[in-house]
Coordinates of C-alpha atoms in Angstrom, one line a residue:
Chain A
X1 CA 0.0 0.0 0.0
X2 CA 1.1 3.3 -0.8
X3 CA -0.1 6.5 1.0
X4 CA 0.7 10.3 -0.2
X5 CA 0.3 12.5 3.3
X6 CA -0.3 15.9 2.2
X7 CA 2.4 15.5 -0.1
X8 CA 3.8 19.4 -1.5
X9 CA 6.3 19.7 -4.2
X10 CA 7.9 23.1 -4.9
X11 CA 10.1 23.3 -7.7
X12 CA 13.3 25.7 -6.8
X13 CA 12.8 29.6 -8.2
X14 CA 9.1 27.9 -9.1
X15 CA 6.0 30.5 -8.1
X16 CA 4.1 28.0 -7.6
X17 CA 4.1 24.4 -6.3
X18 CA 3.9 21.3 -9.0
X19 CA 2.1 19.0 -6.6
X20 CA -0.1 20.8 -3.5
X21 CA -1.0 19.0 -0.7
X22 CA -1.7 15.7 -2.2
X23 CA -3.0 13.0 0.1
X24 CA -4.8 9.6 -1.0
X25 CA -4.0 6.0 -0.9
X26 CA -3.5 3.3 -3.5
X27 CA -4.2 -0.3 -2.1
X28 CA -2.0 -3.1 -3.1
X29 CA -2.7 -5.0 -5.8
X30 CA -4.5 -2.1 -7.3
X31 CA -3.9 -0.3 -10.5
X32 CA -3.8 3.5 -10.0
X33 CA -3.6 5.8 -12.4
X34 CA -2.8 9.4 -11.8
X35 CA -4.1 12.0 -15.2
X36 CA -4.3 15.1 -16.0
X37 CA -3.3 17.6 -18.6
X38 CA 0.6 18.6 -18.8
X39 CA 2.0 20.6 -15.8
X40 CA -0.6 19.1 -13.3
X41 CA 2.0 17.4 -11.5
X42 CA 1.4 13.5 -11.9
X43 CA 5.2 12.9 -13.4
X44 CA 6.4 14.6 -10.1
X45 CA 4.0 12.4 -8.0
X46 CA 5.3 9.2 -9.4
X47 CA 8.6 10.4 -9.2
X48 CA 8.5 11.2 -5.7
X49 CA 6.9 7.3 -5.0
X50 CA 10.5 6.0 -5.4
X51 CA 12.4 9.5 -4.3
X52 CA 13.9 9.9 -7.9
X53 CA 12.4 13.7 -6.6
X54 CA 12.0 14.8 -3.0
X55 CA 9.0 16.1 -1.9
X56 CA 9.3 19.8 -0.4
X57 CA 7.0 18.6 2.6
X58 CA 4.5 15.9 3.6
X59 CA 5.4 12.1 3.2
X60 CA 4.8 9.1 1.1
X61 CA 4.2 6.1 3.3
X62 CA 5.2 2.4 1.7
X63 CA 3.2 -0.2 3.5
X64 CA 3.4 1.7 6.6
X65 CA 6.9 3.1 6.7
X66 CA 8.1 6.2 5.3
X67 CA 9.9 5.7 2.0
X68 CA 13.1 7.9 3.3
X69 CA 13.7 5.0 5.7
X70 CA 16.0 3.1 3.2
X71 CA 18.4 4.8 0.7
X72 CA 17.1 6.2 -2.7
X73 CA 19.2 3.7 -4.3
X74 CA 18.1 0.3 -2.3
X75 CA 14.3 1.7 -2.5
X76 CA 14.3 1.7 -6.2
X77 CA 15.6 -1.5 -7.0
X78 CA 12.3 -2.7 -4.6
X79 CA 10.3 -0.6 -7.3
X80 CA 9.2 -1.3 -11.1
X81 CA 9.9 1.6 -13.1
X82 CA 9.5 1.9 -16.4
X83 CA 8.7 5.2 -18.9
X84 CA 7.7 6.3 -22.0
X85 CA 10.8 6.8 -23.9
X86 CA 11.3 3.1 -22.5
X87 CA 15.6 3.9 -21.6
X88 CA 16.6 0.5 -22.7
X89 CA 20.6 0.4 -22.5
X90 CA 21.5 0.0 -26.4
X91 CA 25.3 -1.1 -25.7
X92 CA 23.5 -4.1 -23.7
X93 CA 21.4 -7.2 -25.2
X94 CA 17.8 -7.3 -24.1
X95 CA 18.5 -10.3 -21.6
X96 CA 21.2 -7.7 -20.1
X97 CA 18.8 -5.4 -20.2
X98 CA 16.1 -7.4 -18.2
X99 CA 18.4 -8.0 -15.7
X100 CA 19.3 -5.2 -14.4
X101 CA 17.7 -5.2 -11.3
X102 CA 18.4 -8.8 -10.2
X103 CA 21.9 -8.3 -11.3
X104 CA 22.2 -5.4 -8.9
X105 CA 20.6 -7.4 -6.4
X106 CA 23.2 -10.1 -6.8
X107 CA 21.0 -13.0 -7.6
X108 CA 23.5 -15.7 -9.2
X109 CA 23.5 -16.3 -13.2
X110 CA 21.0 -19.2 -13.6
X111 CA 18.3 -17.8 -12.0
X112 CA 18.9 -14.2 -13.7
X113 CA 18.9 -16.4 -17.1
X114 CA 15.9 -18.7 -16.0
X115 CA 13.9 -15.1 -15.2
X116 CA 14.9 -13.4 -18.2
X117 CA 13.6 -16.3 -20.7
X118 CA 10.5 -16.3 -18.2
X119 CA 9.7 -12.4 -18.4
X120 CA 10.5 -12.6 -22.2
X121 CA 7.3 -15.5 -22.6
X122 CA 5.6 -13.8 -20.2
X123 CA 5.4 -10.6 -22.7
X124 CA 5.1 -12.6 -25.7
X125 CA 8.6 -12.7 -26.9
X126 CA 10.6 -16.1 -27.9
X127 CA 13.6 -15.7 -25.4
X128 CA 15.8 -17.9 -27.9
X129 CA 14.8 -15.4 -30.8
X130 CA 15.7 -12.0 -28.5
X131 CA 17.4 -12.6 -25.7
X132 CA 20.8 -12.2 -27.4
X133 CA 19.5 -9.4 -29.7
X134 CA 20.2 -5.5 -29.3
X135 CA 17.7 -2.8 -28.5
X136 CA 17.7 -1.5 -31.9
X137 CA 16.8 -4.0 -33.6
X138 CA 13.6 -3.9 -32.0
X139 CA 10.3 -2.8 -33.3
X140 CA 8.6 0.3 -31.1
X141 CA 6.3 -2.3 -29.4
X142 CA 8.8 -4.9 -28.7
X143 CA 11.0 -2.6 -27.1
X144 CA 8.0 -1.4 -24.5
X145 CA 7.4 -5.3 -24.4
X146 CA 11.1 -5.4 -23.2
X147 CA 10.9 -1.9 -20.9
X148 CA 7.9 -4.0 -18.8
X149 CA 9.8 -6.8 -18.8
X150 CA 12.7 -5.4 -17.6
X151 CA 10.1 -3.5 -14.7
X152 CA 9.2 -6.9 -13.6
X153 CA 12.3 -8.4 -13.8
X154 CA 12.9 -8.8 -9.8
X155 CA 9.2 -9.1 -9.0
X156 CA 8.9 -6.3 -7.6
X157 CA 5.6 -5.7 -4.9
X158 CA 5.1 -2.3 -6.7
X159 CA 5.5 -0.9 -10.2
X160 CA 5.7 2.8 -11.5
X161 CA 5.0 3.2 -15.2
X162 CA 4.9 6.6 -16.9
X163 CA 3.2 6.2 -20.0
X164 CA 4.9 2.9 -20.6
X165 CA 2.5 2.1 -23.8
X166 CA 2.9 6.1 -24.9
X167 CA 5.5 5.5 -28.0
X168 CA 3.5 3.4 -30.0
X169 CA 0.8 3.5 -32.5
X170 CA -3.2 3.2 -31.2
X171 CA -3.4 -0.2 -32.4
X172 CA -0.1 -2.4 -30.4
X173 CA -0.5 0.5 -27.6
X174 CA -4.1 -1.4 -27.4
X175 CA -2.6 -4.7 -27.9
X176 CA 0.1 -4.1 -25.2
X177 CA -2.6 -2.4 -22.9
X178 CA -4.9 -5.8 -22.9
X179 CA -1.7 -8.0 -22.7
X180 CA -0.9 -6.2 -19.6
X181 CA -4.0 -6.1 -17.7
X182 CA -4.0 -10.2 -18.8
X183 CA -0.6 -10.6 -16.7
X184 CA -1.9 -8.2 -13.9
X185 CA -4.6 -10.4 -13.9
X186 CA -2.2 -13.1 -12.3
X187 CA 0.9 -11.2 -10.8
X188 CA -1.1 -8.2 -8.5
X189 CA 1.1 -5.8 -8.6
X190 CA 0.2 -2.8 -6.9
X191 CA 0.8 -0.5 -9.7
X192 CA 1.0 3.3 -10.1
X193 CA 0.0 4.3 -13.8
X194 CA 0.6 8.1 -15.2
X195 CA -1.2 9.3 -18.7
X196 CA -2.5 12.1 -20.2
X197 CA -5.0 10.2 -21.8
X198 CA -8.7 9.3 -20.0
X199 CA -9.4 6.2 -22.4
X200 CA -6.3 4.8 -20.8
X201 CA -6.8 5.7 -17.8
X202 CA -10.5 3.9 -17.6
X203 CA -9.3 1.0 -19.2
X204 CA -6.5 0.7 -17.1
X205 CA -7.4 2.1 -13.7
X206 CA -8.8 0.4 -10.8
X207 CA -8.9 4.1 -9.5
X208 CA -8.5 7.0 -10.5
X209 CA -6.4 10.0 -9.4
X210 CA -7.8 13.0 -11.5
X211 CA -5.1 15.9 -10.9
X212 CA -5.0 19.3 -12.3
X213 CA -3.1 22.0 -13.0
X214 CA -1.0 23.0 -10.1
X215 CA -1.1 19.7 -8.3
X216 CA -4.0 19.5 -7.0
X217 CA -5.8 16.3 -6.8
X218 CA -9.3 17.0 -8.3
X219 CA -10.7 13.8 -7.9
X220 CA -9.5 10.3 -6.5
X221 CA -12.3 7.1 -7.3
X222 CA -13.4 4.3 -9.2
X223 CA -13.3 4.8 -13.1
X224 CA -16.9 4.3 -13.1
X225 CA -17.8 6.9 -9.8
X226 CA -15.5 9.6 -11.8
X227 CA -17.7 9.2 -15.5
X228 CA -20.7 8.7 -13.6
X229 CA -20.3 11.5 -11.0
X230 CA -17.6 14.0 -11.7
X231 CA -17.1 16.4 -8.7
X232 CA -16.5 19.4 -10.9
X233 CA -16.9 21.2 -14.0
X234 CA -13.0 20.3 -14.5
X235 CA -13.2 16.8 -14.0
X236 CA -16.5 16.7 -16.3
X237 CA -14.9 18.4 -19.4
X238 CA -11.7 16.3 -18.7
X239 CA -13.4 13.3 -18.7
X240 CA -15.3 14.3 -21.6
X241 CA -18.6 14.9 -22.8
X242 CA -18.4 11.4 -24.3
X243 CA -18.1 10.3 -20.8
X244 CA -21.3 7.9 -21.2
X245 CA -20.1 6.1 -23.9
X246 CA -16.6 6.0 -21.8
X247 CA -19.2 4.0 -19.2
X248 CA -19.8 1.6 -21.7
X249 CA -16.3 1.0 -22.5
X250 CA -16.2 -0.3 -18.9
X251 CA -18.2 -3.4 -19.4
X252 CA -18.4 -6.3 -21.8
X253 CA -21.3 -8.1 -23.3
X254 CA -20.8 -11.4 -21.5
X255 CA -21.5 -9.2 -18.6
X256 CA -24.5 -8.4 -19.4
X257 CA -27.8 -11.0 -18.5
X258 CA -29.8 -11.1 -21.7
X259 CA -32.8 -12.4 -22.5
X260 CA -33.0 -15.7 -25.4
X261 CA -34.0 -13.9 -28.5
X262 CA -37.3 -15.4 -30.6
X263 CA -36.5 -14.8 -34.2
X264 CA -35.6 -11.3 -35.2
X265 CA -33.3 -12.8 -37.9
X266 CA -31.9 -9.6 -38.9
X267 CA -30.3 -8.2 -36.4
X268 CA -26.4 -8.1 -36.7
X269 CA -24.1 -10.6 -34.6
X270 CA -22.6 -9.5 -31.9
X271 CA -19.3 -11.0 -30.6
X272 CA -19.7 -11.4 -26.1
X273 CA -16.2 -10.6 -26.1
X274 CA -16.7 -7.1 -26.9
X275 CA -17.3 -3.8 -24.7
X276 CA -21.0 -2.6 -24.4
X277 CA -19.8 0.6 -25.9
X278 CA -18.4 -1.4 -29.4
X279 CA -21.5 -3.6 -29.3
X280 CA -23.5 -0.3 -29.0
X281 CA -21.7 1.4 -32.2
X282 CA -22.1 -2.0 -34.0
X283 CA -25.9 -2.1 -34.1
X284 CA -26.4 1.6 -34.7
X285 CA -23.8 1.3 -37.1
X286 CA -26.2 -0.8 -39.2
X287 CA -29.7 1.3 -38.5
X288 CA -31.2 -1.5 -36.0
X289 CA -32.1 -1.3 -32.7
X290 CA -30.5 -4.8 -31.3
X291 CA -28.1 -7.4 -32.0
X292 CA -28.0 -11.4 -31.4
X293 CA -25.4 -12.5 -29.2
X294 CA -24.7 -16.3 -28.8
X295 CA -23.7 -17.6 -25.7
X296 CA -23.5 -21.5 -24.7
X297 CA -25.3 -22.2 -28.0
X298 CA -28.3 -19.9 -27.3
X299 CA -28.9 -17.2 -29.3
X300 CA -29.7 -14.1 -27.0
X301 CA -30.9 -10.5 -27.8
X302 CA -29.2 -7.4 -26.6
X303 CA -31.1 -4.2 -27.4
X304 CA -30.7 -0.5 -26.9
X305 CA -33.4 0.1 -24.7
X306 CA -30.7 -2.9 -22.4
X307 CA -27.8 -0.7 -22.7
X308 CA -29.7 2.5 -21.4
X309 CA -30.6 0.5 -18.6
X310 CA -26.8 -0.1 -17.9
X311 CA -26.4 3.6 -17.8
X312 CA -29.2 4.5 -14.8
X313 CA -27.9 1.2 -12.7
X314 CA -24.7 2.9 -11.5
X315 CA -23.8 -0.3 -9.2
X316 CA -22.8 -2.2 -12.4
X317 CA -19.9 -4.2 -12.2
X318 CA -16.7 -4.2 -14.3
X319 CA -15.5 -6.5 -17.3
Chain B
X1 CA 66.1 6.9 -52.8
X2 CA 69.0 4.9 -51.7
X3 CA 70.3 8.5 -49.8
X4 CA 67.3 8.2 -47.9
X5 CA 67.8 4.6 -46.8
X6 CA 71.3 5.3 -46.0
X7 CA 69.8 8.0 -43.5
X8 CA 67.8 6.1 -42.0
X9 CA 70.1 3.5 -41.3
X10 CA 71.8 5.9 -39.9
X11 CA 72.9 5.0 -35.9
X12 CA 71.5 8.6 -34.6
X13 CA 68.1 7.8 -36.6
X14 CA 66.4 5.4 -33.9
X15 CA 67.2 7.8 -31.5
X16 CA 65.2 10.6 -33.0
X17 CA 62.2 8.2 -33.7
X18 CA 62.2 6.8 -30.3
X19 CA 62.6 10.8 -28.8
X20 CA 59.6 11.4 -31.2
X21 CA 57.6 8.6 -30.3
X22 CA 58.2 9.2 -25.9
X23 CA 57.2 12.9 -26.8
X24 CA 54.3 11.7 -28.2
X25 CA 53.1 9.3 -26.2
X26 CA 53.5 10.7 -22.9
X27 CA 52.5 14.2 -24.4
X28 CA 49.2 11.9 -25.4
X29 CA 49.1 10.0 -22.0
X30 CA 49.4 12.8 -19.6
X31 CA 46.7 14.8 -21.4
X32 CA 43.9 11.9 -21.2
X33 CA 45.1 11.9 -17.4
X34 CA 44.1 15.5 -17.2
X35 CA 41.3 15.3 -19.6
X36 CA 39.3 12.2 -18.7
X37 CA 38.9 13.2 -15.3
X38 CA 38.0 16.8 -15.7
X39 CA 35.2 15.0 -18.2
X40 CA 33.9 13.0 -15.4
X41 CA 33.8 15.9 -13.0
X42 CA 31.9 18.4 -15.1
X43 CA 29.7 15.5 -16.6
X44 CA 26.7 16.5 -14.1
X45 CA 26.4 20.4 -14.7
X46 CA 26.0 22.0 -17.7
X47 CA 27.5 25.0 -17.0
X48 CA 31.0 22.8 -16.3
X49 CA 30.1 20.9 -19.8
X50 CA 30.0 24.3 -21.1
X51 CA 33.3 25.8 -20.1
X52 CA 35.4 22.8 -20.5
X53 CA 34.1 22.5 -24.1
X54 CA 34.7 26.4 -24.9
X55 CA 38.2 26.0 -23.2
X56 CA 38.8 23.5 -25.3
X57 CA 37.4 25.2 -28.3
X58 CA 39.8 27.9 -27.3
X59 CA 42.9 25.9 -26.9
X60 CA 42.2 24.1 -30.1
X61 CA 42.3 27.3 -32.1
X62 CA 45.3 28.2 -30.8
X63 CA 48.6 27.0 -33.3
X64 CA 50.7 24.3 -32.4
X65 CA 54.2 26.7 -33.3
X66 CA 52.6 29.1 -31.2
X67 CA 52.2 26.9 -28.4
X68 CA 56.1 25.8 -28.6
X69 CA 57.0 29.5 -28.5
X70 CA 54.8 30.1 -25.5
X71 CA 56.6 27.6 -24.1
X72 CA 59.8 28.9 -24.5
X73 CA 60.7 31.9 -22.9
X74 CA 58.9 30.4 -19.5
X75 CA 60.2 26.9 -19.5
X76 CA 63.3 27.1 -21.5
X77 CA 64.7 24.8 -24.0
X78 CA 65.1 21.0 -24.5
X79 CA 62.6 17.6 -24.0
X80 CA 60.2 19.0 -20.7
X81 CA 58.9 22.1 -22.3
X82 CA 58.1 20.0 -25.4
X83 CA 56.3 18.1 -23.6
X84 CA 53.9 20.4 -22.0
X85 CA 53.3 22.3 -25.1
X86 CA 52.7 19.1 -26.8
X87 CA 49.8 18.5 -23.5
X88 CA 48.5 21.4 -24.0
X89 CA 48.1 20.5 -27.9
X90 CA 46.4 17.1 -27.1
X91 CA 44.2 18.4 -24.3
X92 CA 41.6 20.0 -26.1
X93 CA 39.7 17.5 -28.7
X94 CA 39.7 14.8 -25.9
X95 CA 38.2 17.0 -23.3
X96 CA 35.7 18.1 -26.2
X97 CA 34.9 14.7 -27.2
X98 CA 34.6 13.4 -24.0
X99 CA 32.8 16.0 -22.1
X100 CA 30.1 16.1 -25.2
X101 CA 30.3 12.1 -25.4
X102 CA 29.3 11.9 -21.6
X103 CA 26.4 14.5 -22.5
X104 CA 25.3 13.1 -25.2
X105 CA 23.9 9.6 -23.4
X106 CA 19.7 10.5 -24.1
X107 CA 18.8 11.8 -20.6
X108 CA 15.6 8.4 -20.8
X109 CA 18.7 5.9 -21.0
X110 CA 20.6 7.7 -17.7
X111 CA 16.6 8.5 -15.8
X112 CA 16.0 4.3 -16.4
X113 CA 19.2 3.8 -14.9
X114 CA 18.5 6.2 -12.1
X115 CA 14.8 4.7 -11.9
X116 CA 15.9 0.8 -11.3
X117 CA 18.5 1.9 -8.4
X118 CA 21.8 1.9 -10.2
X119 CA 24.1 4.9 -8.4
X120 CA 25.8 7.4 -10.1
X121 CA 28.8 5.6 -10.5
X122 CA 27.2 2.6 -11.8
X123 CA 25.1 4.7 -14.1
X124 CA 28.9 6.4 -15.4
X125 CA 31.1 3.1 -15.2
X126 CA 28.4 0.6 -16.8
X127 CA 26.3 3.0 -18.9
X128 CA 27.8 6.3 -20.0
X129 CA 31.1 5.2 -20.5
X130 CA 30.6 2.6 -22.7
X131 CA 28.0 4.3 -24.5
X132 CA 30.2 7.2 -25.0
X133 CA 33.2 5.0 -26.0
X134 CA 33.5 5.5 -29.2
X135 CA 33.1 9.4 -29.1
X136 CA 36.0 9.5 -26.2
X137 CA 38.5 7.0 -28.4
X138 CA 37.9 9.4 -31.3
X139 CA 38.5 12.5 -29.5
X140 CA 42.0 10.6 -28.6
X141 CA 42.6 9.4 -31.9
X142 CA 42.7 12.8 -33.0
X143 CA 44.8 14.1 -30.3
X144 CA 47.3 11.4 -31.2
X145 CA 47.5 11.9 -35.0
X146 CA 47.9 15.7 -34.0
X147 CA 50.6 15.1 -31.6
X148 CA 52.5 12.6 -33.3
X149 CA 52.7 15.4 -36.5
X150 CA 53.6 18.5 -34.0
X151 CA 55.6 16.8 -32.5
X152 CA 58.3 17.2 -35.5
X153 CA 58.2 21.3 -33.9
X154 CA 59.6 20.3 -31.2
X155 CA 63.3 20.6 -32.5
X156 CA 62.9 24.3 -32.8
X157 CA 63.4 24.8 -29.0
X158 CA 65.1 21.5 -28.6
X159 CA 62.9 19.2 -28.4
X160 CA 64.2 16.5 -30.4
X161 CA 62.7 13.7 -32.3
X162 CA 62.7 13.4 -36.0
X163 CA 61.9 17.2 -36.4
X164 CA 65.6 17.2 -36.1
X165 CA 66.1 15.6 -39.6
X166 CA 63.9 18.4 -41.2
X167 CA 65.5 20.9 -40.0
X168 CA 68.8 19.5 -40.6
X169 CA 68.3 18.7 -44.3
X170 CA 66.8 22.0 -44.5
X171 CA 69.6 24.1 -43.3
X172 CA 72.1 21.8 -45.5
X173 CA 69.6 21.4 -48.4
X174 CA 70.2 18.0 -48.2
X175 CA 67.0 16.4 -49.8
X176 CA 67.4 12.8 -48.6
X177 CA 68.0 13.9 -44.9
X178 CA 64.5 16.2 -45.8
X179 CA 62.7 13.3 -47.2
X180 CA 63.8 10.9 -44.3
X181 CA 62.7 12.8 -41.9
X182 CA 59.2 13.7 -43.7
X183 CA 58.6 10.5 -44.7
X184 CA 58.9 8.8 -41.1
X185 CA 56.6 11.6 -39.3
X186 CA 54.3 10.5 -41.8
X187 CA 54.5 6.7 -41.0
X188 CA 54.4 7.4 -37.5
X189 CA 51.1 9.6 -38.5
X190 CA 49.2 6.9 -40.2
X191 CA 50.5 4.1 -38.0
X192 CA 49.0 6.3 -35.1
X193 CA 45.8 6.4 -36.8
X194 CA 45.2 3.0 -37.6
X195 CA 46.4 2.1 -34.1
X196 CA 43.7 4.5 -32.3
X197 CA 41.3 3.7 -34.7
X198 CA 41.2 0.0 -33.8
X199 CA 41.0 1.0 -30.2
X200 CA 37.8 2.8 -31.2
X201 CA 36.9 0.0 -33.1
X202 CA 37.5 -2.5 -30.0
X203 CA 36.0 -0.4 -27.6
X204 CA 32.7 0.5 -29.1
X205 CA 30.3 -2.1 -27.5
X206 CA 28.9 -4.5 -30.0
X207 CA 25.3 -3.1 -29.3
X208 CA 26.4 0.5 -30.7
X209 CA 27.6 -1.1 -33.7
X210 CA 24.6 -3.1 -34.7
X211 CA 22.5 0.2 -33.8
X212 CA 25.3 2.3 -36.1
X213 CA 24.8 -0.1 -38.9
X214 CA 21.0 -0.2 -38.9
X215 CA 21.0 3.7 -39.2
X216 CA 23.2 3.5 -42.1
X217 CA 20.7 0.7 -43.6
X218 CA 17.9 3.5 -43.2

């Protein structure tokens, strides 16, 4: 568990502060995401988690204990880290690379080379084919792939990523999105996630931390609280005023508890696997007012007039 | 051509290669002894990186005859001035080179570092260094090759070394004398280049190379 405790950040010869007063907690095994536009502080935040910046007052408590307790250097290896512009070392192979961390933490040879193919298979690469290969030769994607990887690499309890998927085109920085909230799925890391984008911050986020300009954190709560209720005009235009559809985004169709569809032969197909909101721009993308889904060999109907009642039952739960 | 030959079998003529070669090379070693170092300290401000690489803009502007006659009337004659002047002449490209190569390491490579707990030596001995390798060795390479041709100065205030020959064949316009002296600078010069260019070679991390090539490719 991580907790900020009216956490200030003032930037020497800066008027005013980058991050003010900043208190919340992020739960362990949690994905929090801090966003915001540019200059609201949420690089500084992260960066102040593992002490790569000091905080001009307030503390940041690590399960309990104030994060100054250990040196800068010994806390970070404990922490993930892993950023846009990814930093992998191009004089070093991508195994070197992954192990990093363990290698500073003097784990001997065999297990660094038994975690490195692991990590590699866990991201989708085939450790014979890049282990021994050089950052460069590396597509955009693979090279995030490898920056994760090499995050992971000493299992780390918690894991700071600054827009790790943020150097690649929509489609892999979807790909690599899903792929990671699969091995999340299994590893519960408690994980602190900064953006600039909202769609990536509701698909990623367990919570949200909404912060704006100055530092300030305008609101901290479950994707779905902060599109359903936004607390302010801010957090309402930042989240959009798409921010229903956002909603829908949220949940899938196997989610949903349809009822078995008589006839009505020419509705489109619907896939379960998809979100609510994709399902929703399927049918109207054809004119009709339903789909058919099939699940367990029955053929169900999902209808408009279904997904609107999603939108007023505000309890829903998440796909 | 056979004059030549016969100079340079000549029992006075290893002597002024070897004096050419000891000029050089400690001229050479001593300034990457002052040079590295001063690299490394200024490496984390920008306003050291800044004056270290206008100082040695400066010094490099500055003519290596001039720097032997600056020399002169405060050190004197003979092998030790030579020497420093000769320093002073090798100094600059290295601490340009190195101070930009140590820079020049993309500030998301050296924050990674920084982010996964290596200290700031690790991050200069295991990532800096080697990634700025092959800008340091060329810095050196050209100090060398620069050296190793001034050098041949050094007999105007009694340096020695195979500037001696020149000057000799000169004042006796005896051509072959001239030539052998001209000729074996010039070895030296291109030996001194291949030599330092394989060190660059060797010590640019197989990783840099593959990235070089694939740039090239594009």
């Amino acid at each position: 568990m991580i907790e900020f405790k009216e956490v200030s950040k003032i930037y020497p010869g800066a008027q005013t502060p980058a991050v003010k007063d900043l208190s919340f907690e992020i739960l362990e095994g949690e994905i929090c995401v801090l966003v915001g536009p540019s200059g609201c502080g949420k690089t500084t935040s992260m960066r102040m988690i593992n002490r790569l910046i000091e905080p001009s007052s307030g503390e940041i408590l690590i399960d309990g204990e104030p994060n100054t307790k250990m040196s800068g250097t010994a806390l970070r290896r404990k922490i993930g880290y892993a950023i846009q512009q990814i930093g992998l070392f191009p004089h070093r192979t991508i195994a070197r690379n992954i192990a990093t961390v363990p290698q500073l933490l003097g784990w001997d040879r065999e297990r660094i080379r038994r975690r490195v193919d692991e990590l590699l298979e866990l991201v989708g690469m085939n450790p014979a084919d890049f282990r021994d290969r050089y950052p460069s030769e590396l597509s955009g994607g693979q090279q995030q792939r490898v920056g994760v990887a090499r995050a992971m690499a000493a299992d780390p309890p918690i894991m700071l990523m600054d827009e790790p998927f943020g150097a690649v085109d929509p489609i892999t920085r979807e790909r690599l999105q899903d792929e990671f909230l699969r091995i999340q799925e299994n590893i519960k890391k408690t994980i602190v996630f900064v953006t600039h984008d909202i769609d990536e911050a509701v698909k990623m986020g367990d919570k949200i931390a909404i912060l704006e300009q100055g530092g300030i954190l305008a609101q901290f709560d479950s994707p779905e609280n902060i599109l359903t209720h936004p607390n302010s005009e801010f957090v309402a235009s930042f989240v959009g005023a798409d921010r229903v559809l956002k909603r829908l985004s949220l949940l899938r169709v196997a989610d949903m508890r349809l009822d078995p569809a008589d006839g009505a032969d020419d509705l489109p197909t619907i896939d379960e696997r998809l979100t609510v909101r994709d399902a929703l721009s399927q049918i109207v993308g054809v004119g009709a007012t339903g789909g058919i889904v099939e699940r367990d060999g029955e053929r169900q109907l999902l209808t408009i007039k279904a997904i609107e009642g999603l939108l007023k039952d505000s309890g829903s739960a998440r796909g | 051509m056979n004059d030549v030959l016969k100079v340079f079998a000549r029992p006075q003529f290893p002597h002024a290669v070897l004096v050419h070669v000891e000029l050089s090379a400690l001229a050479l070693l001593i300034a990457v002894a002052i040079a590295l170092p001063v690299a490394l300290a200024v490496n984390r401000s920008s306003l050291g990186t800044a004056v270290a690489v206008n100082i040695g803009n400066i010094g490099r502007a500055v003519p290596s005859l001039a720097l032997l006659a600056l020399a002169l009337p405060f050190l004197g004659f003979g092998f030790a001035p030579s020497l420093v002047a000769l320093i002073a002449l090798a100094i600059p490209p290295i601490l340009i080179n190195a101070t930009t190569g140590l820079r020049e390491v993309s500030k998301e490579v050296i924050d990674a570092a920084r982010g996964m707990g290596l200290s700031g030596w690790q991050i200069l001995r295991g990532i800096q260094l080697p990634i700025a390798a092959p800008v340091i060795f060329a810095g050196i390479r050209t100090s060398a090759v620069q050296v190793v041709a001034s050098a041949t100065l050094a007999t105007f205030i009694g340096g020695g070394g195979l500037g001696d020959l020149i000057v000799e064949g000169f004042q006796k316009g005896d051509t072959p004398v001239l030539l052998a002296g001209a000729l074996a600078v010039a070895f030296l010069a291109i030996i001194t280049e291949l030599l330092f260019g394989g060190l660059e070679r060797a010590f640019t991390p197989a990783g840099l190379k593959v990235a070089q090539k694939r740039q090239k490719a594009r």
